[in-house]
mmCIF file of C-alpha atoms and ligand atoms in Angstrom:
data_model
loop_
_atom_site.group_PDB
_atom_site.id
_atom_site.type_symbol
_atom_site.label_atom_id
_atom_site.label_comp_id
_atom_site.label_asym_id
_atom_site.label_seq_id
_atom_site.Cartn_x
_atom_site.Cartn_y
_atom_site.Cartn_z
ATOM 1 C CA MET A 1 124.904 81.601 71.957
ATOM 2 C CA ALA A 2 123.436 78.391 73.086
ATOM 3 C CA ASP A 3 125.764 77.950 75.935
ATOM 4 C CA THR A 4 124.087 81.451 77.395
ATOM 5 C CA LEU A 5 120.811 79.730 77.779
ATOM 6 C CA GLU A 6 119.493 78.818 81.149
ATOM 7 C CA ASP A 7 117.650 75.711 82.023
ATOM 8 C CA VAL A 8 113.840 77.023 82.833
ATOM 9 C CA ARG A 9 112.855 74.448 85.090
ATOM 10 C CA PRO A 10 114.889 75.968 88.161
ATOM 11 C CA LEU A 11 113.522 79.580 87.682
ATOM 12 C CA PHE A 12 109.906 78.270 88.491
ATOM 13 C CA GLU A 13 111.489 76.807 91.983
ATOM 14 C CA LEU A 14 109.844 78.610 94.966
ATOM 15 C CA ARG A 15 111.943 76.906 97.672
ATOM 16 C CA GLY A 16 113.294 79.004 100.419
ATOM 17 C CA ARG A 17 111.072 81.856 99.567
ATOM 18 C CA ASN A 18 108.439 83.467 102.015
ATOM 19 C CA TYR A 19 104.835 84.615 100.721
ATOM 20 C CA ILE A 20 101.774 85.959 102.126
ATOM 21 C CA VAL A 21 98.347 85.116 100.752
ATOM 22 C CA THR A 22 95.196 87.181 101.795
ATOM 23 C CA GLY A 23 91.947 85.269 101.474
ATOM 24 C CA GLY A 24 93.397 82.359 101.200
ATOM 25 C CA ALA A 25 91.490 80.393 104.133
ATOM 26 C CA GLN A 26 89.447 78.829 101.193
ATOM 27 C CA GLY A 27 88.985 79.237 97.180
ATOM 28 C CA ILE A 28 91.202 81.000 94.734
ATOM 29 C CA GLY A 29 93.491 82.226 97.864
ATOM 30 C CA PHE A 30 93.928 78.575 99.239
ATOM 31 C CA ALA A 31 94.905 77.310 95.695
ATOM 32 C CA CYS A 32 97.422 79.511 95.458
ATOM 33 C CA THR A 33 98.705 78.883 98.719
ATOM 34 C CA ARG A 34 98.746 75.355 97.645
ATOM 35 C CA ALA A 35 100.398 75.653 94.736
ATOM 36 C CA ILE A 36 103.267 77.734 96.207
ATOM 37 C CA CYS A 37 103.893 75.236 98.681
ATOM 38 C CA GLU A 38 104.026 72.380 96.142
ATOM 39 C CA MET A 39 106.909 75.074 94.329
ATOM 40 C CA GLY A 40 108.498 75.015 97.982
ATOM 41 C CA GLY A 41 107.672 78.458 98.915
ATOM 42 C CA ASN A 42 106.597 79.096 102.763
ATOM 43 C CA VAL A 43 102.831 81.020 103.363
ATOM 44 C CA ALA A 44 101.628 82.909 105.638
ATOM 45 C CA VAL A 45 97.693 83.199 105.137
ATOM 46 C CA PHE A 46 95.809 86.216 106.185
ATOM 47 C CA ASP A 47 92.046 85.675 106.016
ATOM 48 C CA ILE A 48 88.905 86.703 108.232
ATOM 49 C CA GLN A 49 87.769 83.389 108.770
ATOM 50 C CA GLU A 50 88.254 81.440 112.065
ATOM 51 C CA LYS A 51 89.863 78.379 110.532
ATOM 52 C CA PRO A 52 90.948 77.729 106.752
ATOM 53 C CA VAL A 53 89.897 74.513 104.908
ATOM 54 C CA PRO A 54 91.589 71.749 106.351
ATOM 55 C CA GLU A 55 93.897 70.459 103.889
ATOM 56 C CA PHE A 56 95.715 73.788 104.650
ATOM 57 C CA ASP A 57 96.734 71.997 108.237
ATOM 58 C CA GLY A 58 98.487 69.237 105.957
ATOM 59 C CA LEU A 59 100.671 71.379 103.458
ATOM 60 C CA ALA A 60 103.808 71.853 105.504
ATOM 61 C CA ALA A 61 104.108 68.418 106.036
ATOM 62 C CA LYS A 62 103.093 67.050 102.583
ATOM 63 C CA PHE A 63 105.221 69.690 100.594
ATOM 64 C CA GLY A 64 108.452 70.366 103.028
ATOM 65 C CA THR A 65 107.601 73.489 103.676
ATOM 66 C CA ARG A 66 106.146 76.187 106.638
ATOM 67 C CA THR A 67 103.040 77.658 106.633
ATOM 68 C CA LEU A 68 101.070 79.609 109.212
ATOM 69 C CA TYR A 69 97.520 81.077 109.637
ATOM 70 C CA VAL A 70 96.380 84.620 111.022
ATOM 71 C CA ARG A 71 92.959 85.700 111.577
ATOM 72 C CA THR A 72 92.771 89.079 109.601
ATOM 73 C CA ASP A 73 90.645 92.024 108.687
ATOM 74 C CA VAL A 74 92.297 93.428 105.775
ATOM 75 C CA THR A 75 89.988 96.284 105.837
ATOM 76 C CA LYS A 76 91.823 96.919 109.455
ATOM 77 C CA GLU A 77 94.913 98.748 109.785
ATOM 78 C CA ASP A 78 96.006 97.448 113.144
ATOM 79 C CA SER A 79 94.602 93.663 111.985
ATOM 80 C CA ILE A 80 97.097 93.681 108.892
ATOM 81 C CA ARG A 81 99.879 95.234 110.787
ATOM 82 C CA ALA A 82 99.514 92.880 113.542
ATOM 83 C CA ALA A 83 99.156 89.701 110.919
ATOM 84 C CA PHE A 84 102.225 90.960 108.975
ATOM 85 C CA ASP A 85 104.599 91.220 112.175
ATOM 86 C CA ARG A 86 103.707 87.788 112.962
ATOM 87 C CA ALA A 87 104.254 86.385 109.395
ATOM 88 C CA LEU A 88 108.091 88.292 109.660
ATOM 89 C CA ALA A 89 108.714 87.216 112.963
ATOM 90 C CA GLU A 90 108.034 83.615 111.502
ATOM 91 C CA PHE A 91 109.718 83.990 108.266
ATOM 92 C CA GLY A 92 112.347 86.648 108.854
ATOM 93 C CA SER A 93 111.758 88.107 105.220
ATOM 94 C CA ILE A 94 109.053 88.662 102.554
ATOM 95 C CA HIS A 95 109.586 87.750 98.592
ATOM 96 C CA GLY A 96 105.965 88.080 97.189
ATOM 97 C CA CYS A 97 102.368 87.973 97.847
ATOM 98 C CA VAL A 98 98.818 87.245 96.656
ATOM 99 C CA PRO A 99 96.223 89.460 97.949
ATOM 100 C CA ALA A 100 93.099 87.656 97.231
ATOM 101 C CA ALA A 101 90.816 88.763 99.645
ATOM 102 C CA GLY A 102 87.965 90.111 97.947
ATOM 103 C CA ILE A 103 83.947 90.114 97.789
ATOM 104 C CA ALA A 104 81.376 90.683 95.276
ATOM 105 C CA ILE A 105 77.606 91.253 95.369
ATOM 106 C CA ASP A 106 75.216 90.630 92.658
ATOM 107 C CA LYS A 107 72.641 93.338 92.616
ATOM 108 C CA PRO A 108 71.151 95.881 89.707
ATOM 109 C CA PHE A 109 73.235 99.040 89.638
ATOM 110 C CA LEU A 110 69.892 101.239 90.600
ATOM 111 C CA GLU A 111 69.580 99.162 93.879
ATOM 112 C CA GLN A 112 73.211 98.651 95.583
ATOM 113 C CA THR A 113 73.647 101.035 98.273
ATOM 114 C CA TRP A 114 76.398 103.044 99.974
ATOM 115 C CA ASP A 115 77.242 100.402 102.732
ATOM 116 C CA GLU A 116 77.648 97.568 99.817
ATOM 117 C CA PHE A 117 79.618 99.696 97.819
ATOM 118 C CA THR A 118 82.192 100.635 100.527
ATOM 119 C CA ARG A 119 82.540 97.333 102.018
ATOM 120 C CA ILE A 120 83.257 96.230 98.240
ATOM 121 C CA GLN A 121 86.010 98.892 97.874
ATOM 122 C CA ASP A 122 87.463 98.584 101.477
ATOM 123 C CA ILE A 123 88.330 95.031 100.976
ATOM 124 C CA ASN A 124 88.852 94.759 97.435
ATOM 125 C CA VAL A 125 90.904 97.871 96.675
ATOM 126 C CA ARG A 126 91.875 99.214 99.982
ATOM 127 C CA GLY A 127 92.814 95.810 101.524
ATOM 128 C CA THR A 128 94.913 95.312 98.616
ATOM 129 C CA PHE A 129 96.391 98.572 98.213
ATOM 130 C CA PHE A 130 97.733 98.494 102.318
ATOM 131 C CA VAL A 131 98.548 94.809 102.078
ATOM 132 C CA VAL A 132 100.470 95.247 99.305
ATOM 133 C CA GLN A 133 102.200 98.780 100.433
ATOM 134 C CA MET A 134 103.505 97.171 104.042
ATOM 135 C CA ILE A 135 105.050 94.474 102.170
ATOM 136 C CA ALA A 136 106.609 96.356 99.776
ATOM 137 C CA ARG A 137 107.912 98.786 102.420
ATOM 138 C CA GLU A 138 109.958 95.648 103.951
ATOM 139 C CA MET A 139 110.892 94.558 100.421
ATOM 140 C CA VAL A 140 112.344 97.666 99.871
ATOM 141 C CA LYS A 141 114.159 97.574 103.429
ATOM 142 C CA GLN A 142 115.366 93.981 102.477
ATOM 143 C CA LYS A 143 116.943 95.039 99.401
ATOM 144 C CA THR A 144 115.728 91.256 98.207
ATOM 145 C CA GLY A 145 112.964 93.034 95.359
ATOM 146 C CA GLY A 146 110.085 90.386 95.184
ATOM 147 C CA SER A 147 106.867 89.678 93.192
ATOM 148 C CA PHE A 148 102.979 90.715 93.840
ATOM 149 C CA VAL A 149 100.421 89.120 92.091
ATOM 150 C CA LEU A 150 97.229 90.697 92.675
ATOM 151 C CA LEU A 151 93.523 89.715 91.915
ATOM 152 C CA ALA A 152 91.817 91.614 89.092
ATOM 153 C CA SER A 153 88.974 89.696 87.025
ATOM 154 C CA GLN A 154 87.415 89.802 83.660
ATOM 155 C CA SER A 155 85.222 92.254 85.275
ATOM 156 C CA ALA A 156 87.930 94.474 84.927
ATOM 157 C CA HIS A 157 87.799 94.396 81.249
ATOM 158 C CA ILE A 158 84.247 93.666 80.071
ATOM 159 C CA ALA A 159 80.852 93.899 81.421
ATOM 160 C CA LEU A 160 78.466 90.741 80.181
ATOM 161 C CA PRO A 161 74.458 91.440 79.730
ATOM 162 C CA GLY A 162 72.918 90.012 83.419
ATOM 163 C CA TYR A 163 76.300 90.807 85.195
ATOM 164 C CA ARG A 164 74.849 92.936 87.968
ATOM 165 C CA MET A 165 78.151 94.143 89.735
ATOM 166 C CA ALA A 166 79.110 97.769 88.686
ATOM 167 C CA ALA A 167 80.467 98.145 92.656
ATOM 168 C CA TYR A 168 82.582 94.975 92.338
ATOM 169 C CA ASN A 169 83.519 96.104 88.185
ATOM 170 C CA ALA A 170 84.638 99.185 89.589
ATOM 171 C CA SER A 171 86.857 97.609 92.509
ATOM 172 C CA LYS A 172 88.874 95.385 90.034
ATOM 173 C CA GLY A 173 89.470 98.250 87.520
ATOM 174 C CA GLY A 174 91.038 99.700 90.512
ATOM 175 C CA VAL A 175 93.120 96.925 91.182
ATOM 176 C CA LEU A 176 93.961 96.102 87.546
ATOM 177 C CA MET A 177 95.315 100.151 87.209
ATOM 178 C CA LEU A 178 96.963 99.778 91.091
ATOM 179 C CA SER A 179 99.280 96.860 90.001
ATOM 180 C CA LYS A 180 100.365 98.972 86.919
ATOM 181 C CA ALA A 181 101.142 102.181 88.830
ATOM 182 C CA LEU A 182 103.245 99.759 91.200
ATOM 183 C CA ALA A 183 104.586 98.124 88.443
ATOM 184 C CA VAL A 184 106.169 101.546 87.435
ATOM 185 C CA GLU A 185 106.820 102.727 90.539
ATOM 186 C CA LEU A 186 108.387 99.952 92.415
ATOM 187 C CA ALA A 187 110.493 98.455 89.454
ATOM 188 C CA PRO A 188 113.607 100.554 90.716
ATOM 189 C CA HIS A 189 113.387 98.464 93.665
ATOM 190 C CA GLY A 190 113.471 95.132 91.721
ATOM 191 C CA ILE A 191 109.804 94.797 92.742
ATOM 192 C CA ARG A 192 107.624 93.215 90.057
ATOM 193 C CA VAL A 193 103.608 93.628 90.205
ATOM 194 C CA ASN A 194 101.243 91.926 88.138
ATOM 195 C CA THR A 195 97.572 90.569 87.597
ATOM 196 C CA ILE A 196 95.492 87.662 86.778
ATOM 197 C CA SER A 197 92.157 88.320 85.497
ATOM 198 C CA PRO A 198 90.131 85.137 85.666
ATOM 199 C CA GLY A 199 86.938 84.592 84.413
ATOM 200 C CA PHE A 200 83.790 82.631 86.186
ATOM 201 C CA VAL A 201 85.795 80.449 88.548
ATOM 202 C CA ASP A 202 84.145 77.744 90.678
ATOM 203 C CA SER A 203 83.802 79.064 94.601
ATOM 204 C CA GLU A 204 82.037 80.260 97.196
ATOM 205 C CA MET A 205 82.022 83.699 95.639
ATOM 206 C CA THR A 206 80.191 82.476 92.194
ATOM 207 C CA ARG A 207 78.039 79.329 93.966
ATOM 208 C CA THR A 208 76.199 82.428 95.690
ATOM 209 C CA VAL A 209 75.847 84.356 92.522
ATOM 210 C CA ARG A 210 74.699 81.098 90.476
ATOM 211 C CA GLU A 211 72.040 80.478 92.993
ATOM 212 C CA LEU A 212 70.203 83.751 91.896
ATOM 213 C CA LYS A 213 70.662 83.369 88.639
ATOM 214 C CA SER A 214 67.884 81.547 86.493
ATOM 215 C CA LYS A 215 69.081 78.632 84.446
ATOM 216 C CA ARG A 216 69.123 80.971 81.303
ATOM 217 C CA GLU A 217 70.627 83.660 82.619
ATOM 218 C CA GLY A 218 73.613 81.485 83.960
ATOM 219 C CA GLU A 219 74.566 79.283 80.985
ATOM 220 C CA GLN A 220 74.600 82.506 79.220
ATOM 221 C CA MET A 221 77.299 83.529 81.275
ATOM 222 C CA TRP A 222 79.456 80.087 82.416
ATOM 223 C CA LEU A 223 79.065 78.542 79.113
ATOM 224 C CA ALA A 224 79.788 81.812 76.586
ATOM 225 C CA PRO A 225 83.772 81.594 77.158
ATOM 226 C CA PRO A 226 85.075 79.674 73.875
ATOM 227 C CA ASN A 227 86.430 76.980 76.343
ATOM 228 C CA GLN A 228 82.396 76.667 77.260
ATOM 229 C CA ARG A 229 82.872 75.656 81.061
ATOM 230 C CA LEU A 230 83.578 77.606 84.319
ATOM 231 C CA SER A 231 86.954 77.777 84.964
ATOM 232 C CA ASN A 232 88.030 75.692 88.076
ATOM 233 C CA GLN A 233 90.748 76.940 90.850
ATOM 234 C CA SER A 234 93.561 75.073 89.477
ATOM 235 C CA ASP A 235 93.137 76.721 86.052
ATOM 236 C CA LEU A 236 94.950 80.012 87.604
ATOM 237 C CA THR A 237 97.931 78.285 89.977
ATOM 238 C CA GLY A 238 100.128 77.791 87.025
ATOM 239 C CA ALA A 239 100.220 81.356 85.872
ATOM 240 C CA VAL A 240 100.628 82.377 89.652
ATOM 241 C CA VAL A 241 103.148 80.527 90.325
ATOM 242 C CA TYR A 242 104.900 81.699 87.006
ATOM 243 C CA LEU A 243 104.386 85.471 87.686
ATOM 244 C CA LEU A 244 105.704 84.927 91.403
ATOM 245 C CA SER A 245 108.820 83.258 90.115
ATOM 246 C CA ASP A 246 111.947 84.233 88.384
ATOM 247 C CA ALA A 247 110.803 82.969 85.167
ATOM 248 C CA ALA A 248 108.455 85.875 85.299
ATOM 249 C CA ARG A 249 111.729 88.329 85.856
ATOM 250 C CA HIS A 250 111.519 90.579 83.162
ATOM 251 C CA THR A 251 107.630 90.680 83.507
ATOM 252 C CA THR A 252 105.980 93.323 85.179
ATOM 253 C CA ALA A 253 102.374 95.404 84.850
ATOM 254 C CA ALA A 254 101.391 92.222 83.078
ATOM 255 C CA ASP A 255 97.973 91.219 83.223
ATOM 256 C CA ILE A 256 96.985 87.230 82.191
ATOM 257 C CA GLN A 257 93.563 86.718 81.249
ATOM 258 C CA ILE A 258 92.252 83.251 82.381
ATOM 259 C CA THR A 259 89.130 83.308 80.921
ATOM 260 C CA GLY A 260 88.621 80.462 78.686
ATOM 261 C CA GLY A 261 88.922 82.889 75.929
ATOM 262 C CA LEU A 262 86.010 85.069 76.610
ATOM 263 C CA HIS A 263 87.887 88.188 76.999
ATOM 264 C CA ALA A 264 88.364 88.049 72.976
ATOM 265 C CA GLY A 265 84.799 86.933 72.229
ATOM 266 C CA THR A 266 82.020 84.423 72.910
ATOM 267 C CA ILE A 267 81.491 80.929 71.753
ATOM 268 C CA ASP A 268 78.539 82.119 70.267
ATOM 269 C CA GLY A 269 79.610 83.968 67.233
ATOM 270 C CA LEU A 270 82.796 85.231 68.403
ATOM 271 C CA ILE A 271 81.446 88.925 69.086
ATOM 272 C CA SER A 272 83.787 90.769 70.908
ATOM 273 C CA TYR A 273 82.742 92.810 74.088
ATOM 274 C CA GLU A 274 85.393 95.153 73.680
ATOM 275 C CA ALA A 275 85.070 96.136 70.290
ATOM 276 C CA LYS A 276 81.351 96.917 70.898
HETATM 277 N N1 LIG B 301 85.397 83.454 91.653
HETATM 278 C C1 LIG B 301 85.773 84.211 90.438
HETATM 279 O O1 LIG B 301 84.656 83.999 89.600
HETATM 280 C C2 LIG B 301 86.809 85.230 90.719
HETATM 281 C C3 LIG B 301 86.607 85.507 89.133
HETATM 282 C C4 LIG B 301 87.688 86.603 89.231
HETATM 283 C C5 LIG B 301 88.349 87.196 89.997
HETATM 284 N N2 LIG B 301 88.081 86.723 91.640
HETATM 285 C C6 LIG B 301 89.063 87.385 92.635
HETATM 286 O O2 LIG B 301 89.648 86.285 93.544
HETATM 287 C C7 LIG B 301 89.957 86.598 94.904
HETATM 288 C C8 LIG B 301 89.370 85.146 95.630
HETATM 289 O O3 LIG B 301 88.011 85.119 95.398
HETATM 290 P P1 LIG B 301 87.105 83.172 95.488
HETATM 291 O O4 LIG B 301 86.305 83.285 94.321
HETATM 292 O O5 LIG B 301 88.182 82.388 95.874
HETATM 293 O O6 LIG B 301 86.093 83.766 96.892
HETATM 294 P P2 LIG B 301 85.763 83.236 97.780
HETATM 295 O O7 LIG B 301 84.448 84.122 98.864
HETATM 296 O O8 LIG B 301 85.760 81.886 98.055
HETATM 297 O O9 LIG B 301 86.866 83.894 98.967
HETATM 298 C C9 LIG B 301 87.444 85.117 99.353
HETATM 299 C C10 LIG B 301 88.464 85.125 100.798
HETATM 300 O O10 LIG B 301 88.686 86.146 100.657
HETATM 301 C C11 LIG B 301 88.073 86.488 102.567
HETATM 302 N N3 LIG B 301 87.755 87.581 103.174
HETATM 303 C C12 LIG B 301 86.675 88.365 102.470
HETATM 304 N N4 LIG B 301 86.659 89.606 103.330
HETATM 305 C C13 LIG B 301 87.749 89.817 103.960
HETATM 306 C C14 LIG B 301 88.174 90.236 105.061
HETATM 307 N N5 LIG B 301 87.809 91.413 105.066
HETATM 308 N N6 LIG B 301 89.905 90.282 105.360
HETATM 309 C C15 LIG B 301 90.167 88.965 105.099
HETATM 310 N N7 LIG B 301 89.847 88.381 104.372
HETATM 311 C C16 LIG B 301 88.546 88.156 103.607
HETATM 312 C C17 LIG B 301 87.043 85.284 102.854
HETATM 313 O O11 LIG B 301 86.676 85.058 103.817
HETATM 314 C C18 LIG B 301 87.398 84.464 102.026
HETATM 315 O O12 LIG B 301 88.088 83.065 102.128
HETATM 316 C C19 LIG B 301 88.842 87.654 95.067
HETATM 317 O O13 LIG B 301 89.851 89.043 94.962
HETATM 318 C C20 LIG B 301 88.109 87.540 93.851
HETATM 319 O O14 LIG B 301 87.504 89.115 93.744
HETATM 320 C C21 LIG B 301 86.902 85.641 91.445
#
């Protein structure tokens, strides 16, 4: 029996594989880009910003991989088509994707507008849907299989008091279920689809939201997880690399909640939100 066991370290290797990360100009998407490069993968980043964070330019030399940045709007079909064609021309094949482009608006439900709702769904849900579709079509053609790691959120699971993000919650619930549907439909092609559900992560997105909160409201949220701190971007990258890699080759339709324990209860009396 022992002879049939495999070494685990090589299963995490991403060298020789090509990935697309949307929203990778900064924040969680950039953290994933860096982590994939560190594990040997080549990465094309699609993001609406003119330029990524300065560290992006040094990744290829630092880790001996290839990177490409394409200014892209994931809400526009011709924009993602052009970006995808460039990535394919550069790398020749695509083995995985982390569609991390996303926005959030912190505003009471009663005040949210049609335009705000539509913008959130366009980027978070429709942008994810069609980027994944474009890449999955290529994977099917390549017959290589592949792996997607979608960005759900604790917002797909729980609604915290004072957390005014109904349109965002709806979008992340959509991404979570999309991942399960695609995992089932694409499994015969050797394509795996999983999600991570982060809690509050220190990024531009939460910085904007945090500025709007009172100290009491903020602490109620950031310090609520049993781990009693805000997540940082590096708290997420190990799970993303795992799900992209062969170490997760039998893992699909899974969701990894990386919340410091918040999805199970709060530090304050360990109340389960989901049970309420
Ligand atoms: N920060 C958190 O607490 C948290 C928690 C759970 C999930 N998430 C999810 O993680 C992902 C990354 O969020 P982040 O915190 O790093 O935010 P962020 O604002 O730092 O990064 C989001 C990126 O998406 C890009 N983007 C926005 N609209 C785009 C468009 N139309 N086309 C292409 N790119 C576009 C932005 O330019 C930016 O680089 C999002 O999907 C978010 O919903 C974040």
